[in-house]
Tab-separated table of N, CA and C in Angstrom:
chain	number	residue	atom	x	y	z
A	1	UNK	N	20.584	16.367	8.694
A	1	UNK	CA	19.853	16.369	7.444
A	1	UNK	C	18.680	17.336	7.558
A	2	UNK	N	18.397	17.916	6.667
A	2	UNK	CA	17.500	19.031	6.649
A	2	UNK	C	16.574	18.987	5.928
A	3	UNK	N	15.199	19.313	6.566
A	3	UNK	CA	13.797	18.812	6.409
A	3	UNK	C	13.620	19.791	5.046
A	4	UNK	N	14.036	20.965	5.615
A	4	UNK	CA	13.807	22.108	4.180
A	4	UNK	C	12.633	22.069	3.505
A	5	UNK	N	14.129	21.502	2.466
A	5	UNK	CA	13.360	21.414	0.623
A	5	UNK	C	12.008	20.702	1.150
A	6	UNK	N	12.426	18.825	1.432
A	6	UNK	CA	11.049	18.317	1.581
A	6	UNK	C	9.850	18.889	2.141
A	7	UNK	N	9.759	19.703	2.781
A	7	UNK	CA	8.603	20.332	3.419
A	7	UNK	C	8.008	21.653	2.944
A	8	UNK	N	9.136	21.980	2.134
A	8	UNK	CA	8.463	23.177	0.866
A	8	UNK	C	7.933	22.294	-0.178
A	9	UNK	N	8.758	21.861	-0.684
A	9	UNK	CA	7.762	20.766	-1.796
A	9	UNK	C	6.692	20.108	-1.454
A	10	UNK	N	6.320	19.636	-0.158
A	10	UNK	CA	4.782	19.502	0.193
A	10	UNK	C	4.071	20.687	-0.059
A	11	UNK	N	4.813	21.674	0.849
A	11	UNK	CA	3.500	22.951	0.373
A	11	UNK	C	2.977	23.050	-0.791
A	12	UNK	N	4.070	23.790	-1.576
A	12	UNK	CA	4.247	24.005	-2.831
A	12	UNK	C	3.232	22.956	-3.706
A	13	UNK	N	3.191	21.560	-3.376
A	13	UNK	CA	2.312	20.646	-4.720
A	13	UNK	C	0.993	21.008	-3.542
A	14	UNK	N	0.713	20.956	-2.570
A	14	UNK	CA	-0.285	21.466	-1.836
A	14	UNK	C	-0.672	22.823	-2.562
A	15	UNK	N	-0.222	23.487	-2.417
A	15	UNK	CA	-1.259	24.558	-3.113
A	15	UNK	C	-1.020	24.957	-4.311
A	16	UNK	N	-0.506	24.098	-5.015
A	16	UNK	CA	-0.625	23.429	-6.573
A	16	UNK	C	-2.368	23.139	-6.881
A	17	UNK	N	-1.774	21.882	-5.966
A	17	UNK	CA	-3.251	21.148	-6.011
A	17	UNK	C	-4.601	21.920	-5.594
A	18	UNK	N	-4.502	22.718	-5.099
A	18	UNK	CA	-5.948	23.384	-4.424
A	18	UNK	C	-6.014	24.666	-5.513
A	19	UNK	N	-5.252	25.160	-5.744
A	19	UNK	CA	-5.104	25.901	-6.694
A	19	UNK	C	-6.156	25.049	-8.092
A	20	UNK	N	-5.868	23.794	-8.446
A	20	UNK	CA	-6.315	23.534	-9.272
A	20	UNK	C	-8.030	22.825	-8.881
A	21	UNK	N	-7.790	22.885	-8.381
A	21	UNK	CA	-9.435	22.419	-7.763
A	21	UNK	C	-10.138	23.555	-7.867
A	22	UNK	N	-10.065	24.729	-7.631
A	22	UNK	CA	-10.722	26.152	-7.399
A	22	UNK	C	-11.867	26.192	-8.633
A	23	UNK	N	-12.947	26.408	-8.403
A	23	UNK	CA	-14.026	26.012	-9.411
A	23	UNK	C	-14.386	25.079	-10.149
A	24	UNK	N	-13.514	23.873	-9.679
A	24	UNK	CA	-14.575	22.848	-9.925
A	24	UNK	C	-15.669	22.159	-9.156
A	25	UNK	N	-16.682	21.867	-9.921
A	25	UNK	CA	-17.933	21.661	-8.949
A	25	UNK	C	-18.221	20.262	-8.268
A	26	UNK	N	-18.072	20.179	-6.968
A	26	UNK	CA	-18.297	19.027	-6.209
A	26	UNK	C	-18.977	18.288	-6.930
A	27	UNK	N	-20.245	18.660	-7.828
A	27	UNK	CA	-21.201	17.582	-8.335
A	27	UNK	C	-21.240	18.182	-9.700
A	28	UNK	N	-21.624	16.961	-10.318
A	28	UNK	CA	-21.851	17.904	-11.850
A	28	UNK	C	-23.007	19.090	-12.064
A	29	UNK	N	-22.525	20.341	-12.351
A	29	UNK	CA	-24.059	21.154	-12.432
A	29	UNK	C	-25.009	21.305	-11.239
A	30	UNK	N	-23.922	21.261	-10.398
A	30	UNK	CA	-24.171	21.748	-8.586
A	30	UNK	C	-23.192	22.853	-8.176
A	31	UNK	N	-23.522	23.775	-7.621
A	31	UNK	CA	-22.261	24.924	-6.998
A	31	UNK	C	-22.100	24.328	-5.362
A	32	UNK	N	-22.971	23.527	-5.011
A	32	UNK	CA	-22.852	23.386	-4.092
A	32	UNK	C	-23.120	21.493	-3.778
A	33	UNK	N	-22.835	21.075	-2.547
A	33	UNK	CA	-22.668	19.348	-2.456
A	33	UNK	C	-23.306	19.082	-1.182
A	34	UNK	N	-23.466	17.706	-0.992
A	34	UNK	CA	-23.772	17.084	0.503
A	34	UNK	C	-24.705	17.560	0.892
A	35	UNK	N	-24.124	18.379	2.152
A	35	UNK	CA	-25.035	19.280	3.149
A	35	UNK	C	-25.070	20.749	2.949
A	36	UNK	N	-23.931	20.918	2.529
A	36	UNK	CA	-23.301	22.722	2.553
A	36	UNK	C	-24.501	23.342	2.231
A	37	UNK	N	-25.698	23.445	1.677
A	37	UNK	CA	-27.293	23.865	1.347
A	37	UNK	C	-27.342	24.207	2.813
A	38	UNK	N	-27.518	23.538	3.636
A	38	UNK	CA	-28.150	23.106	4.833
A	38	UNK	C	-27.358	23.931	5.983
A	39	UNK	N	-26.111	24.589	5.685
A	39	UNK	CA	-24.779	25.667	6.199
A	39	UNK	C	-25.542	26.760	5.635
A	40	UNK	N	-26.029	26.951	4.306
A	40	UNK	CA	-26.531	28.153	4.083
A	40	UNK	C	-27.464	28.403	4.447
A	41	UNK	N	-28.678	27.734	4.512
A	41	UNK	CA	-29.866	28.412	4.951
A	41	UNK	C	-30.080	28.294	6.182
A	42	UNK	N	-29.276	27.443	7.038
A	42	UNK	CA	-29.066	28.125	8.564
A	42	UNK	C	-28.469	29.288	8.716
A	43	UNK	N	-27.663	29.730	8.141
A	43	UNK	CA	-26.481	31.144	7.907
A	43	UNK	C	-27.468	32.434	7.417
A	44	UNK	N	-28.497	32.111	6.362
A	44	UNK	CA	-29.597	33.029	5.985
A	44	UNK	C	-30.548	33.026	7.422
A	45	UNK	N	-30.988	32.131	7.738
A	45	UNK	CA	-31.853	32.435	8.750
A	45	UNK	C	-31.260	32.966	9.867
A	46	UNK	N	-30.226	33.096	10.369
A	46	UNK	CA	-29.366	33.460	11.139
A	46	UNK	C	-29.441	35.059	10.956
A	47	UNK	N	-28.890	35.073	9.828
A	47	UNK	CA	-28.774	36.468	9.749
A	47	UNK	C	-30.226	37.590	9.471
A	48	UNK	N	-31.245	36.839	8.790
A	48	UNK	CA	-32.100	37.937	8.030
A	48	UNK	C	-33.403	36.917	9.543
A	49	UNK	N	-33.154	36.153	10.326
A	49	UNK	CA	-34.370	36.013	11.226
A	49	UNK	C	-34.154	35.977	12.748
A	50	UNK	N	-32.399	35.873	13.145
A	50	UNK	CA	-31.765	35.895	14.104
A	50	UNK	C	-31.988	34.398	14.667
A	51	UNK	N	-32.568	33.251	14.124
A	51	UNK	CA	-32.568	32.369	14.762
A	51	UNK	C	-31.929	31.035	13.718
A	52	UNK	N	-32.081	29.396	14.217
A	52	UNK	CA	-31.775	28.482	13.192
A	52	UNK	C	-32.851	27.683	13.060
A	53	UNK	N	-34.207	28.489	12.752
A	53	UNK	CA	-35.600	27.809	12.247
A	53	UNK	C	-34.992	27.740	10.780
A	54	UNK	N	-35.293	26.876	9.804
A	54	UNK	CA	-35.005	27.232	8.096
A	54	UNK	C	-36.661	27.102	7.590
A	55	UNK	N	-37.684	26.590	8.732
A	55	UNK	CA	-39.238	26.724	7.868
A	55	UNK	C	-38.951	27.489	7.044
A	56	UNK	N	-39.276	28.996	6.887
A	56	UNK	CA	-39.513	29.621	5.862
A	56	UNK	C	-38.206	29.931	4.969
A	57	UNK	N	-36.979	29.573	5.167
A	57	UNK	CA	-36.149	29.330	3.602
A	57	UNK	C	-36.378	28.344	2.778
A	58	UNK	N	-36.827	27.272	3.762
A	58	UNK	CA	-37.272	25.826	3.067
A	58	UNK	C	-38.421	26.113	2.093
A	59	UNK	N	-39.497	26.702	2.501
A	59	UNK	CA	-40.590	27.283	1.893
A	59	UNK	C	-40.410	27.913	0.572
A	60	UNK	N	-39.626	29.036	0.920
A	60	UNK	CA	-39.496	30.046	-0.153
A	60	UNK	C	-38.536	29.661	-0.932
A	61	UNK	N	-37.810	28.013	-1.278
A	61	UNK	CA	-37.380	27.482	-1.880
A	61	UNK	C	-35.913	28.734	-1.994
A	62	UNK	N	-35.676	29.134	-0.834
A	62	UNK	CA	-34.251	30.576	-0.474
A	62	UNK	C	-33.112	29.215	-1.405
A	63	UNK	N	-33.049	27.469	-1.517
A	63	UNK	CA	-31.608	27.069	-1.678
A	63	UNK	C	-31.463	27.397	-3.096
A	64	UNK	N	-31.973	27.839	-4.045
A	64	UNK	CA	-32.279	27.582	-5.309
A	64	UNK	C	-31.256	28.688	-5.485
A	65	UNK	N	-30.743	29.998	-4.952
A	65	UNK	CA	-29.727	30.714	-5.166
A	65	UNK	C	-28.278	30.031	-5.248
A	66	UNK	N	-27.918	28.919	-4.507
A	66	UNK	CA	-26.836	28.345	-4.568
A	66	UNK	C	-26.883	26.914	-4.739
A	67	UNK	N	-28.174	26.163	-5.291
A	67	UNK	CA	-28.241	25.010	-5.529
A	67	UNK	C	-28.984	24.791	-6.248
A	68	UNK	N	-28.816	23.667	-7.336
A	68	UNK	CA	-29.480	23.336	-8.770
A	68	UNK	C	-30.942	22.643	-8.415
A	69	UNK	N	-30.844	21.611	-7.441
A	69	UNK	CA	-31.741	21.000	-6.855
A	69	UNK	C	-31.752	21.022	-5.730
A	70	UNK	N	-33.334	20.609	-5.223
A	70	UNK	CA	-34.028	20.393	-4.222
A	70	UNK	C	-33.066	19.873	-2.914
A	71	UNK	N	-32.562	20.456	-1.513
A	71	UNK	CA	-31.953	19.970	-0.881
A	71	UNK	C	-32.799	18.634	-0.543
A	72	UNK	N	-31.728	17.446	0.197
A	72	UNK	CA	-32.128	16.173	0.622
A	72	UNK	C	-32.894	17.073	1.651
A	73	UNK	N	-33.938	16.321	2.184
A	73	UNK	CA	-34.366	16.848	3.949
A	73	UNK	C	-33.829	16.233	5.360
A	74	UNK	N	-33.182	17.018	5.863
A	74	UNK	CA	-32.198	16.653	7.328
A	74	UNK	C	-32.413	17.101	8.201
A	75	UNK	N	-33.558	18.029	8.067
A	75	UNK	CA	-33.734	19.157	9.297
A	75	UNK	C	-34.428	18.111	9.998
A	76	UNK	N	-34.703	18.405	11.496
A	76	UNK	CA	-35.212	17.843	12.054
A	76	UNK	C	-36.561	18.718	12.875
A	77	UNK	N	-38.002	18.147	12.867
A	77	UNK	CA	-39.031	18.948	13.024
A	77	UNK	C	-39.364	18.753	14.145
A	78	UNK	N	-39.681	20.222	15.299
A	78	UNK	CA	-39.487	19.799	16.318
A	78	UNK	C	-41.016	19.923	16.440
A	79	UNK	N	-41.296	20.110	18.045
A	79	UNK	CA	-42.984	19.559	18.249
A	79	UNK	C	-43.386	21.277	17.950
A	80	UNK	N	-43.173	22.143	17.807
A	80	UNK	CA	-43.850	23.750	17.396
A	80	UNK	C	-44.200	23.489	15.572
A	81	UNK	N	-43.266	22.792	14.720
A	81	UNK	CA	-43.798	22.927	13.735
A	81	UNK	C	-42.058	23.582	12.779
A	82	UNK	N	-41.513	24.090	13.836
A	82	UNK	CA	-39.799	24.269	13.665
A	82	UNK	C	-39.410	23.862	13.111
A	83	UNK	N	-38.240	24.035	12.216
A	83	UNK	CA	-37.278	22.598	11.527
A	83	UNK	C	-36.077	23.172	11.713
A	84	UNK	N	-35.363	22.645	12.562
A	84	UNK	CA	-33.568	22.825	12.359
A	84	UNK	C	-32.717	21.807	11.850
A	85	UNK	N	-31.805	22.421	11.565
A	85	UNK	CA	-31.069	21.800	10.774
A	85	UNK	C	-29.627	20.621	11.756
A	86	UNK	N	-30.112	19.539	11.598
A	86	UNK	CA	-28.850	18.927	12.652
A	86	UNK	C	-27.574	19.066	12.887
A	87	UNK	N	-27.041	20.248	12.033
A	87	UNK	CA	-25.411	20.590	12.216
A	87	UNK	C	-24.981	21.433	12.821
A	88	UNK	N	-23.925	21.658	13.380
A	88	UNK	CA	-23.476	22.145	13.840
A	88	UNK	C	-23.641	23.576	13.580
A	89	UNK	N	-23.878	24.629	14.677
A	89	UNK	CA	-24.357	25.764	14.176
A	89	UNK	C	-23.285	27.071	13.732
A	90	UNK	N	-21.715	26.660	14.569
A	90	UNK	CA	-20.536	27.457	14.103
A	90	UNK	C	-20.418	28.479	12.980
A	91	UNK	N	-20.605	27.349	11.559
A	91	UNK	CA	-20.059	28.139	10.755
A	91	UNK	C	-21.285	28.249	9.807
A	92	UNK	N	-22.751	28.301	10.667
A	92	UNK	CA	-23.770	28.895	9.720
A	92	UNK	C	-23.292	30.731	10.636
A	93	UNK	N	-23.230	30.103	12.086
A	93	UNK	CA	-22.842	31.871	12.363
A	93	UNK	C	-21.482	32.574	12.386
A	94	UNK	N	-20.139	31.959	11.366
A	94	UNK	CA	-19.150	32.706	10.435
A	94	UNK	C	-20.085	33.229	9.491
A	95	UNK	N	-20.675	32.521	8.892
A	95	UNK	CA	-20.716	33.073	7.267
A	95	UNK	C	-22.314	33.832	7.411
A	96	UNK	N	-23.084	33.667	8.372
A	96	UNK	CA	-24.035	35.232	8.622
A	96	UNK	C	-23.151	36.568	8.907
A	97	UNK	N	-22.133	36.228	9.964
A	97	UNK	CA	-21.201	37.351	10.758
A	97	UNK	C	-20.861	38.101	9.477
């Protein structure tokens, strides 16, 4: 018996489905959700300060380009006055690269 068909027809409603998701917004009148804020302005500081301080994106209110509101606060402040951000730093340095 042959898996085939069944396993194209997963794909197939698979990227049906994602297909149809494509611009809709995680939150209402948000481009962005959760944490993903918190991916970007580690990814900005990354790139335009070479490090994952976000003090001064936090400051210069930098989330307001890809977010409606005020990120939650998650960073964590270290004893210099620093704030990083508790995630994982991977794919703030994909999306600087």
């Amino acid at each position: 018996m042959s898996l085939r068909g069944p396993m194209l027809l997963v794909v197939v409603v698979g990227i049906v489905a994602a297909g149809l998701g494509i611009g809709v917004p995680a939150l209402n009148g948000a481009h962005v959700a959760v944490d993903e804020e918190q991916y970007y302005l580690s990814a900005i500081s990354l790139a335009e300060d070479g490090n994952l301080d976000i003090t001064d994106e936090i400051a210069e209110q930098r989330w307001r380009a890809f977010a409606d509101v005020a990120p939650q606060p998650e960073t964590s402040i270290r004893p210099d006055g620093s704030q990083l951000s508790p995630h994982d730093p991977l794919l703030p340095v994909l999306l600087a690269g």
